[in-house]
Amino acid sequence: MKIISVAGARPNFMKIAPLMEAFTNEPAIEPILVHTGQHYDERMSDLFFRQLGIPQPDINLGVGGGSHAVQTAEIMKAFEPVVIEHKPDAVLVVGDVNSTIACGLVAVKLGIKLIHVEAGLRSGDRSMPEEINRVLTDSISDYLFCTEHSGVDNLTREGVPQERVFLVGNVMIDTLLKNRQKADTSGILDDLGLRQGEYAVLTLHRPSNVDDPAVFARLLNALEVVQNDMPVIFPIHPRTRNNLSTSSLGGRVKSMSNLRLIDPAGYLDFLKLTSNARLVLTDSGGIQEETTILKVPCITMRENTERPITVEVGSNYLVGTDPKNILKAYGEVMSSSCKVARIPPLWDGHAAERIAEILVKQFAE
Ligand code: UD1
């Protein structure tokens, strides 16, 4: 059974790593890896391949940046001949980035079965590009693998036949559990002069937060207070860096001496940073899940989440972008009433193996 697996942007790489390993260990599967090139900087891409032991992509489409339409179209144009040449039994896509829907569409239009890993997540917010990618990818997928119960419920509500949907756990958590010890050896805390439990980690890259200077300025009002209490380490995404360099907010950020911008961190350094942080502030999707496993408090500066289990049983506080609400959650996190995280079902490091096993069975039928 030949499966083309697709990875394109940074959050895909930690999901594809355990799948490639499970597929390589499964004699019935012949895996082929395609990198779309949506993310291309060394620190956004190659570093993750090396650290996570992902095999070199068999094919790199080298697509790069662009508007959503341009990026999606370029990926489709470049991916179609690859599928035609290799004639896979299935194409596998992960997550919710533009590469996910672009390659998914190419596959189904060529009559190839589509597998979606991390299916069914819904923020309910159609202004998020990722939400459109999720809804569309799920609607054309043949095999839908979910990380949490809400995913199964959402797909059921949308009328996806039950026999296509599998609750298998979280491949991103497979990667985290596998690399936790290795990450412990990272020297990043020493390099930055940080002590365990005495600093915060911040990530911000969502267009709704960083493309609108008014929203970004509001977030900085809250972050100013946090950085008065402790160092805030801010590995900065290229989108966010570009926006700061072209607006007056760049100066404001520079004036906050304890808000420390660093280059995008590699996987192991970032895991070391988050594992040992007093708290994490973010607008990412995946980091809400990683902090849940790590039992580190996470303040999510978004109005909604597609990963409700991280709030229900995990360490996540979903607070929006109003500084008052961010600081209220911050107060709670720093107090004795901070909630204690539990681990969601099946987030046990074996999701990718389950997926490989199910696929082999399904395709044997
Ligand atoms: C994409 C995903 C988002 C994910 C995020 C993680 C979509 C719709 N969005 O958003 O879901 O959370 O990745 O990072 O797919 N850039 C570089 N170097 C790189 C990558 C990007 O300089 O290696 C620049 C691009 O040229 C562009 C900007 O960063 O100007 C944004 O990149 P893009 O891939 O369009 O979207 P992200 O914001 O990264």
CSV table of C-alpha atoms and ligand atoms in Angstrom, one decimal:
chain,number,residue,atom,x,y,z
A,1,MET,CA,0.0,0.0,0.0
A,2,LYS,CA,1.6,3.2,-1.2
A,3,ILE,CA,0.9,6.3,0.9
A,4,ILE,CA,2.1,9.8,0.0
A,5,SER,CA,2.3,11.8,3.3
A,6,VAL,CA,2.3,15.6,3.0
A,7,ALA,CA,4.0,18.1,5.3
A,8,GLY,CA,4.2,21.8,4.5
A,9,ALA,CA,4.3,24.2,7.5
A,10,ARG,CA,6.0,24.0,10.9
A,11,PRO,CA,3.1,22.6,12.9
A,12,ASN,CA,2.9,19.7,10.4
A,13,PHE,CA,6.4,18.4,11.0
A,14,MET,CA,5.9,17.2,14.6
A,15,LYS,CA,2.7,15.4,13.3
A,16,ILE,CA,4.3,13.8,10.3
A,17,ALA,CA,7.4,12.5,12.2
A,18,PRO,CA,5.7,9.6,14.2
A,19,LEU,CA,3.6,8.7,11.2
A,20,MET,CA,6.6,8.3,9.0
A,21,GLU,CA,8.2,6.2,11.7
A,22,ALA,CA,5.1,4.0,12.0
A,23,PHE,CA,4.7,3.6,8.3
A,24,THR,CA,8.4,2.7,7.8
A,25,ASN,CA,8.0,0.0,10.5
A,26,GLU,CA,4.9,-1.4,8.8
A,27,PRO,CA,5.9,-3.8,6.0
A,28,ALA,CA,2.5,-3.5,4.3
A,29,ILE,CA,3.1,0.3,3.8
A,30,GLU,CA,5.4,2.0,1.3
A,31,PRO,CA,5.7,5.6,2.5
A,32,ILE,CA,6.5,8.6,0.3
A,33,LEU,CA,7.1,12.0,1.9
A,34,VAL,CA,6.3,15.2,0.1
A,35,HIS,CA,7.3,18.7,1.5
A,36,THR,CA,5.3,21.4,-0.1
A,37,GLY,CA,7.8,24.1,0.9
A,38,GLN,CA,5.1,26.3,2.4
A,39,HIS,CA,7.6,26.9,5.2
A,40,TYR,CA,11.2,27.1,4.0
A,41,ASP,CA,13.5,28.9,6.5
A,42,GLU,CA,16.1,26.7,8.2
A,43,ARG,CA,14.6,27.5,11.6
A,44,MET,CA,11.0,26.9,10.4
A,45,SER,CA,11.6,23.7,8.5
A,46,ASP,CA,15.0,21.9,8.1
A,47,LEU,CA,15.9,22.1,11.8
A,48,PHE,CA,12.7,20.2,12.6
A,49,PHE,CA,13.5,17.5,10.1
A,50,ARG,CA,16.9,17.0,11.6
A,51,GLN,CA,15.9,17.1,15.3
A,52,LEU,CA,12.8,14.9,14.9
A,53,GLY,CA,14.6,12.4,12.6
A,54,ILE,CA,12.1,12.8,9.8
A,55,PRO,CA,13.5,11.3,6.6
A,56,GLN,CA,14.5,13.7,3.9
A,57,PRO,CA,11.4,14.4,1.8
A,58,ASP,CA,11.3,12.3,-1.4
A,59,ILE,CA,10.0,15.4,-3.2
A,60,ASN,CA,10.0,19.1,-2.2
A,61,LEU,CA,7.6,21.2,-4.2
A,62,GLY,CA,9.4,24.4,-3.1
A,63,VAL,CA,6.3,26.5,-3.2
A,64,GLY,CA,7.1,29.2,-0.5
A,65,GLY,CA,5.0,32.1,0.6
A,66,GLY,CA,2.2,34.0,-1.1
A,67,SER,CA,-1.4,35.0,-0.7
A,68,HIS,CA,-3.7,32.2,0.3
A,69,ALA,CA,-5.0,31.8,-3.2
A,70,VAL,CA,-1.5,31.9,-4.8
A,71,GLN,CA,0.0,29.5,-2.2
A,72,THR,CA,-2.9,27.0,-2.4
A,73,ALA,CA,-2.9,27.1,-6.2
A,74,GLU,CA,0.8,26.8,-6.5
A,75,ILE,CA,0.8,23.8,-4.2
A,76,MET,CA,-2.0,22.1,-6.2
A,77,LYS,CA,-0.2,22.7,-9.5
A,78,ALA,CA,3.1,21.3,-8.2
A,79,PHE,CA,1.5,18.3,-6.3
A,80,GLU,CA,-0.8,17.0,-9.1
A,81,PRO,CA,2.1,15.7,-11.3
A,82,VAL,CA,3.6,14.0,-8.3
A,83,VAL,CA,0.4,12.1,-7.6
A,84,ILE,CA,0.0,11.2,-11.2
A,85,GLU,CA,3.6,9.9,-11.4
A,86,HIS,CA,3.5,7.8,-8.2
A,87,LYS,CA,-0.1,6.5,-8.3
A,88,PRO,CA,-0.4,6.1,-4.5
A,89,ASP,CA,-3.2,4.2,-2.9
A,90,ALA,CA,-3.8,7.1,-0.6
A,91,VAL,CA,-2.7,10.6,0.2
A,92,LEU,CA,-2.3,11.6,3.9
A,93,VAL,CA,-2.6,15.2,5.1
A,94,VAL,CA,-2.2,16.5,8.7
A,95,GLY,CA,-3.6,19.5,10.5
A,96,ASP,CA,-5.1,22.6,9.0
A,97,VAL,CA,-2.6,24.6,6.9
A,98,ASN,CA,-2.9,25.6,3.3
A,99,SER,CA,-0.8,22.6,2.2
A,100,THR,CA,-3.4,20.3,3.9
A,101,ILE,CA,-6.4,21.4,1.8
A,102,ALA,CA,-4.4,22.0,-1.4
A,103,CYS,CA,-3.0,18.4,-1.5
A,104,GLY,CA,-6.3,17.0,-0.3
A,105,LEU,CA,-8.1,18.5,-3.2
A,106,VAL,CA,-5.6,17.3,-5.7
A,107,ALA,CA,-5.9,13.7,-4.3
A,108,VAL,CA,-9.7,13.4,-4.4
A,109,LYS,CA,-9.9,15.0,-7.9
A,110,LEU,CA,-7.6,12.2,-9.1
A,111,GLY,CA,-9.8,9.6,-7.4
A,112,ILE,CA,-7.2,8.8,-4.7
A,113,LYS,CA,-8.3,8.1,-1.2
A,114,LEU,CA,-7.7,10.9,1.3
A,115,ILE,CA,-6.6,10.4,4.9
A,116,HIS,CA,-6.9,13.3,7.3
A,117,VAL,CA,-5.0,13.2,10.6
A,118,GLU,CA,-6.3,15.7,13.2
A,119,ALA,CA,-9.8,15.7,11.8
A,120,GLY,CA,-12.9,17.1,13.2
A,121,LEU,CA,-11.5,20.0,15.2
A,122,ARG,CA,-13.7,23.1,14.9
A,123,SER,CA,-13.3,26.6,16.3
A,124,GLY,CA,-16.6,27.7,14.9
A,125,ASP,CA,-14.8,30.8,13.6
A,126,ARG,CA,-14.9,30.9,9.8
A,127,SER,CA,-12.7,34.1,9.7
A,128,MET,CA,-9.8,31.8,10.6
A,129,PRO,CA,-8.1,30.4,7.5
A,130,GLU,CA,-7.4,27.2,9.3
A,131,GLU,CA,-11.1,26.7,10.1
A,132,ILE,CA,-11.9,26.8,6.4
A,133,ASN,CA,-9.1,24.4,5.7
A,134,ARG,CA,-10.4,22.0,8.4
A,135,VAL,CA,-14.0,22.0,7.2
A,136,LEU,CA,-13.1,21.5,3.6
A,137,THR,CA,-10.5,18.8,4.2
A,138,ASP,CA,-12.8,16.8,6.4
A,139,SER,CA,-15.6,17.0,3.9
A,140,ILE,CA,-13.5,15.3,1.2
A,141,SER,CA,-11.6,12.8,3.4
A,142,ASP,CA,-12.2,9.0,3.3
A,143,TYR,CA,-10.4,8.2,6.6
A,144,LEU,CA,-10.7,10.8,9.4
A,145,PHE,CA,-8.5,10.4,12.5
A,146,CYS,CA,-9.4,12.4,15.6
A,147,THR,CA,-7.4,13.6,18.6
A,148,GLU,CA,-10.3,14.2,20.9
A,149,HIS,CA,-13.9,13.5,21.4
A,150,SER,CA,-15.1,16.9,20.2
A,151,GLY,CA,-13.7,16.0,16.8
A,152,VAL,CA,-15.8,12.8,16.6
A,153,ASP,CA,-18.9,14.7,17.7
A,154,ASN,CA,-18.4,17.5,15.2
A,155,LEU,CA,-18.0,15.0,12.3
A,156,THR,CA,-21.0,13.1,13.4
A,157,ARG,CA,-23.0,16.3,13.5
A,158,GLU,CA,-21.8,17.2,10.0
A,159,GLY,CA,-23.0,13.8,8.7
A,160,VAL,CA,-19.7,12.0,8.1
A,161,PRO,CA,-20.4,8.2,8.2
A,162,GLN,CA,-19.2,6.8,11.5
A,163,GLU,CA,-17.2,4.0,9.8
A,164,ARG,CA,-14.8,6.6,8.4
A,165,VAL,CA,-14.0,8.2,11.8
A,166,PHE,CA,-11.5,6.9,14.3
A,167,LEU,CA,-10.5,8.4,17.7
A,168,VAL,CA,-6.8,7.5,17.9
A,169,GLY,CA,-5.2,10.2,20.1
A,170,ASN,CA,-2.7,12.8,19.2
A,171,VAL,CA,0.4,12.3,16.9
A,172,MET,CA,1.9,15.6,18.0
A,173,ILE,CA,1.9,14.2,21.6
A,174,ASP,CA,3.6,11.0,20.3
A,175,THR,CA,6.5,13.3,19.2
A,176,LEU,CA,6.5,15.3,22.5
A,177,LEU,CA,6.6,12.1,24.7
A,178,LYS,CA,9.3,10.6,22.5
A,179,ASN,CA,11.5,13.7,22.6
A,180,ARG,CA,11.0,14.9,26.2
A,181,GLN,CA,14.2,13.4,27.6
A,182,LYS,CA,16.3,14.5,24.7
A,183,ALA,CA,14.9,18.1,25.1
A,184,ASP,CA,16.1,18.0,28.7
A,185,THR,CA,19.6,18.1,27.5
A,186,SER,CA,19.1,21.4,25.6
A,187,GLY,CA,21.2,24.2,27.0
A,188,ILE,CA,18.7,27.0,26.2
A,189,LEU,CA,17.9,27.9,29.8
A,190,ASP,CA,21.6,28.5,30.6
A,191,ASP,CA,22.1,30.3,27.3
A,192,LEU,CA,19.3,32.7,28.2
A,193,GLY,CA,20.2,32.9,31.9
A,194,LEU,CA,16.8,31.5,33.0
A,195,ARG,CA,15.8,29.5,36.0
A,196,GLN,CA,13.1,26.8,36.1
A,197,GLY,CA,9.7,28.2,36.9
A,198,GLU,CA,10.8,31.8,36.9
A,199,TYR,CA,9.9,32.9,33.4
A,200,ALA,CA,7.1,32.9,30.8
A,201,VAL,CA,7.1,31.8,27.2
A,202,LEU,CA,5.1,33.8,24.6
A,203,THR,CA,4.2,32.9,21.0
A,204,LEU,CA,2.0,35.1,18.7
A,205,HIS,CA,1.5,34.6,15.0
A,206,ARG,CA,-2.2,34.4,14.3
A,207,PRO,CA,-3.2,37.0,11.6
A,208,SER,CA,-6.1,38.2,13.7
A,209,ASN,CA,-3.7,39.1,16.5
A,210,VAL,CA,-0.6,40.3,14.8
A,211,ASP,CA,-1.8,41.8,11.5
A,212,ASP,CA,-4.1,44.3,13.2
A,213,PRO,CA,-2.0,46.9,15.1
A,214,ALA,CA,-4.9,47.8,17.4
A,215,VAL,CA,-5.3,44.2,18.6
A,216,PHE,CA,-1.5,43.6,18.9
A,217,ALA,CA,-1.3,46.9,21.0
A,218,ARG,CA,-4.0,45.6,23.3
A,219,LEU,CA,-2.1,42.3,23.8
A,220,LEU,CA,1.1,44.3,24.6
A,221,ASN,CA,-0.7,46.2,27.4
A,222,ALA,CA,-1.2,42.9,29.2
A,223,LEU,CA,2.3,41.5,28.3
A,224,GLU,CA,3.8,44.7,29.7
A,225,VAL,CA,2.5,43.7,33.2
A,226,VAL,CA,3.7,40.1,32.9
A,227,GLN,CA,7.2,41.2,31.9
A,228,ASN,CA,7.4,43.5,34.9
A,229,ASP,CA,7.1,40.3,37.1
A,230,MET,CA,9.4,37.9,35.1
A,231,PRO,CA,11.3,37.5,31.9
A,232,VAL,CA,9.0,36.7,28.9
A,233,ILE,CA,10.8,34.7,26.2
A,234,PHE,CA,9.3,35.4,22.8
A,235,PRO,CA,10.5,33.2,19.9
A,236,ILE,CA,9.2,35.3,17.1
A,237,HIS,CA,7.5,34.0,14.0
A,238,PRO,CA,8.5,35.6,10.6
A,239,ARG,CA,5.0,37.0,10.1
A,240,THR,CA,5.1,38.7,13.5
A,241,ARG,CA,8.6,40.0,13.0
A,242,ASN,CA,7.7,41.5,9.7
A,243,ASN,CA,4.7,43.2,11.2
A,244,LEU,CA,6.7,44.7,14.1
A,245,SER,CA,9.3,46.0,11.7
A,246,THR,CA,6.8,47.9,9.7
A,247,SER,CA,4.8,49.4,12.6
A,248,SER,CA,5.4,51.7,15.6
A,249,LEU,CA,4.8,48.6,17.8
A,250,GLY,CA,8.4,47.6,17.1
A,251,GLY,CA,9.6,50.5,19.3
A,252,ARG,CA,7.1,49.6,22.0
A,253,VAL,CA,8.3,46.1,22.1
A,254,LYS,CA,11.9,47.2,22.3
A,255,SER,CA,11.1,49.4,25.3
A,256,MET,CA,9.9,46.4,27.3
A,257,SER,CA,13.3,45.2,28.6
A,258,ASN,CA,12.1,41.9,30.0
A,259,LEU,CA,10.2,40.9,26.8
A,260,ARG,CA,13.0,39.0,25.1
A,261,LEU,CA,12.7,38.4,21.4
A,262,ILE,CA,14.6,35.4,20.1
A,263,ASP,CA,14.7,33.6,16.7
A,264,PRO,CA,12.1,30.9,16.1
A,265,ALA,CA,13.3,28.0,18.4
A,266,GLY,CA,14.0,24.5,17.3
A,267,TYR,CA,11.7,21.7,18.6
A,268,LEU,CA,14.0,20.6,21.4
A,269,ASP,CA,14.8,24.1,22.7
A,270,PHE,CA,11.2,25.0,22.6
A,271,LEU,CA,10.1,21.9,24.5
A,272,LYS,CA,12.8,22.6,27.1
A,273,LEU,CA,11.5,26.2,27.4
A,274,THR,CA,7.9,25.4,27.7
A,275,SER,CA,8.4,22.4,30.0
A,276,ASN,CA,10.2,24.6,32.6
A,277,ALA,CA,8.2,27.8,32.2
A,278,ARG,CA,6.0,29.2,35.0
A,279,LEU,CA,3.4,29.8,32.3
A,280,VAL,CA,2.9,30.0,28.5
A,281,LEU,CA,1.0,32.7,26.7
A,282,THR,CA,0.0,31.9,23.1
A,283,ASP,CA,-2.4,32.1,20.2
A,284,SER,CA,-1.2,28.8,18.7
A,285,GLY,CA,-3.3,25.7,18.4
A,286,GLY,CA,-0.8,23.0,19.1
A,287,ILE,CA,0.8,24.7,22.1
A,288,GLN,CA,-2.5,24.4,23.9
A,289,GLU,CA,-2.1,20.7,23.6
A,290,GLU,CA,1.6,20.5,24.5
A,291,THR,CA,1.1,22.5,27.6
A,292,THR,CA,-1.7,20.2,28.7
A,293,ILE,CA,0.6,17.2,28.6
A,294,LEU,CA,3.3,19.2,30.3
A,295,LYS,CA,0.8,20.4,32.9
A,296,VAL,CA,2.1,23.9,32.5
A,297,PRO,CA,-0.5,26.7,32.7
A,298,CYS,CA,-1.4,28.1,29.2
A,299,ILE,CA,-3.2,31.4,28.6
A,300,THR,CA,-4.6,31.4,25.1
A,301,MET,CA,-5.2,34.8,23.7
A,302,ARG,CA,-7.9,33.9,21.3
A,303,GLU,CA,-11.7,34.1,21.4
A,304,ASN,CA,-12.2,30.4,20.6
A,305,THR,CA,-10.4,27.1,20.4
A,306,GLU,CA,-10.8,24.1,18.2
A,307,ARG,CA,-9.2,22.1,21.0
A,308,PRO,CA,-11.8,22.3,23.8
A,309,ILE,CA,-10.4,19.3,25.7
A,310,THR,CA,-7.3,21.4,26.6
A,311,VAL,CA,-9.7,23.8,28.5
A,312,GLU,CA,-12.0,21.0,29.9
A,313,VAL,CA,-9.3,18.7,31.3
A,314,GLY,CA,-6.0,20.4,30.4
A,315,SER,CA,-4.1,23.4,31.7
A,316,ASN,CA,-5.5,25.9,29.2
A,317,TYR,CA,-7.3,29.2,29.9
A,318,LEU,CA,-9.1,30.6,26.9
A,319,VAL,CA,-9.3,34.3,27.5
A,320,GLY,CA,-9.6,36.3,24.2
A,321,THR,CA,-7.6,39.5,23.6
A,322,ASP,CA,-8.9,41.9,26.2
A,323,PRO,CA,-6.0,42.8,28.6
A,324,LYS,CA,-8.4,42.7,31.6
A,325,ASN,CA,-9.2,39.0,30.9
A,326,ILE,CA,-5.6,38.1,30.1
A,327,LEU,CA,-4.5,39.6,33.4
A,328,LYS,CA,-7.3,37.9,35.3
A,329,ALA,CA,-6.2,34.5,34.1
A,330,TYR,CA,-2.6,35.5,34.8
A,331,GLY,CA,-3.6,36.3,38.4
A,332,GLU,CA,-5.3,32.9,38.8
A,333,VAL,CA,-2.3,31.0,37.3
A,334,MET,CA,0.0,32.7,39.8
A,335,SER,CA,-2.3,31.9,42.7
A,336,SER,CA,-3.0,28.7,44.5
A,337,SER,CA,-6.3,28.4,42.6
A,338,CYS,CA,-4.5,27.5,39.3
A,339,LYS,CA,-6.2,24.5,37.8
A,340,VAL,CA,-4.5,21.2,37.7
A,341,ALA,CA,-4.3,19.5,34.3
A,342,ARG,CA,-5.3,15.9,33.5
A,343,ILE,CA,-4.2,14.0,30.4
A,344,PRO,CA,-6.8,13.5,27.7
A,345,PRO,CA,-7.7,9.9,26.7
A,346,LEU,CA,-5.3,8.2,24.3
A,347,TRP,CA,-2.7,11.0,24.4
A,348,ASP,CA,-0.2,8.2,25.3
A,349,GLY,CA,2.5,8.3,22.6
A,350,HIS,CA,1.0,5.6,20.4
A,351,ALA,CA,-1.4,7.4,18.1
A,352,ALA,CA,0.7,7.0,14.9
A,353,GLU,CA,0.9,3.2,15.5
A,354,ARG,CA,-2.8,3.0,15.8
A,355,ILE,CA,-3.3,4.9,12.6
A,356,ALA,CA,-0.9,2.6,10.7
A,357,GLU,CA,-2.7,-0.5,12.1
A,358,ILE,CA,-6.1,0.8,11.1
A,359,LEU,CA,-5.0,1.8,7.6
A,360,VAL,CA,-3.5,-1.6,7.0
A,361,LYS,CA,-6.7,-3.3,8.0
A,362,GLN,CA,-9.0,-0.9,6.1
A,363,PHE,CA,-7.0,-1.3,2.9
A,364,ALA,CA,-6.9,-5.1,3.2
A,365,GLU,CA,-10.7,-5.2,3.2
B,1,UD1,C1,0.9,29.0,8.7
B,1,UD1,C2,-0.5,28.3,8.9
B,1,UD1,C3,-0.9,28.4,10.3
B,1,UD1,C4,0.1,27.9,11.3
B,1,UD1,C5,1.4,28.6,11.0
B,1,UD1,C6,2.5,28.1,11.9
B,1,UD1,C7,-2.0,28.5,6.9
B,1,UD1,C8,-3.2,29.1,6.4
B,1,UD1,N1,-1.5,29.0,8.1
B,1,UD1,O1,0.7,30.3,9.0
B,1,UD1,O2,-2.1,27.6,10.5
B,1,UD1,O3,-0.3,28.1,12.6
B,1,UD1,O4,1.8,28.4,9.6
B,1,UD1,O5,3.7,28.8,11.6
B,1,UD1,O6,-1.5,27.6,6.3
B,1,UD1,N2,7.7,32.9,6.2
B,1,UD1,C9,9.1,33.0,6.2
B,1,UD1,N3,9.8,31.9,6.4
B,1,UD1,C10,9.2,30.7,6.5
B,1,UD1,C11,7.8,30.6,6.5
B,1,UD1,C12,7.0,31.8,6.4
B,1,UD1,O7,9.6,34.1,6.1
B,1,UD1,O8,9.9,29.6,6.6
B,1,UD1,C13,6.9,34.2,6.0
B,1,UD1,C14,6.1,34.0,4.7
B,1,UD1,O9,6.8,34.4,3.6
B,1,UD1,C15,4.9,34.9,5.0
B,1,UD1,C16,4.7,34.7,6.5
B,1,UD1,O10,5.9,34.3,7.0
B,1,UD1,O11,5.2,36.3,4.8
B,1,UD1,C17,3.6,33.8,6.8
B,1,UD1,O12,3.8,32.5,6.3
B,1,UD1,P1,2.6,31.5,5.8
B,1,UD1,O13,3.0,30.2,5.5
B,1,UD1,O14,1.8,32.3,4.7
B,1,UD1,O15,1.6,31.5,7.0
B,1,UD1,P2,1.8,31.4,8.6
B,1,UD1,O16,1.5,32.7,9.2
B,1,UD1,O17,3.2,30.9,8.9
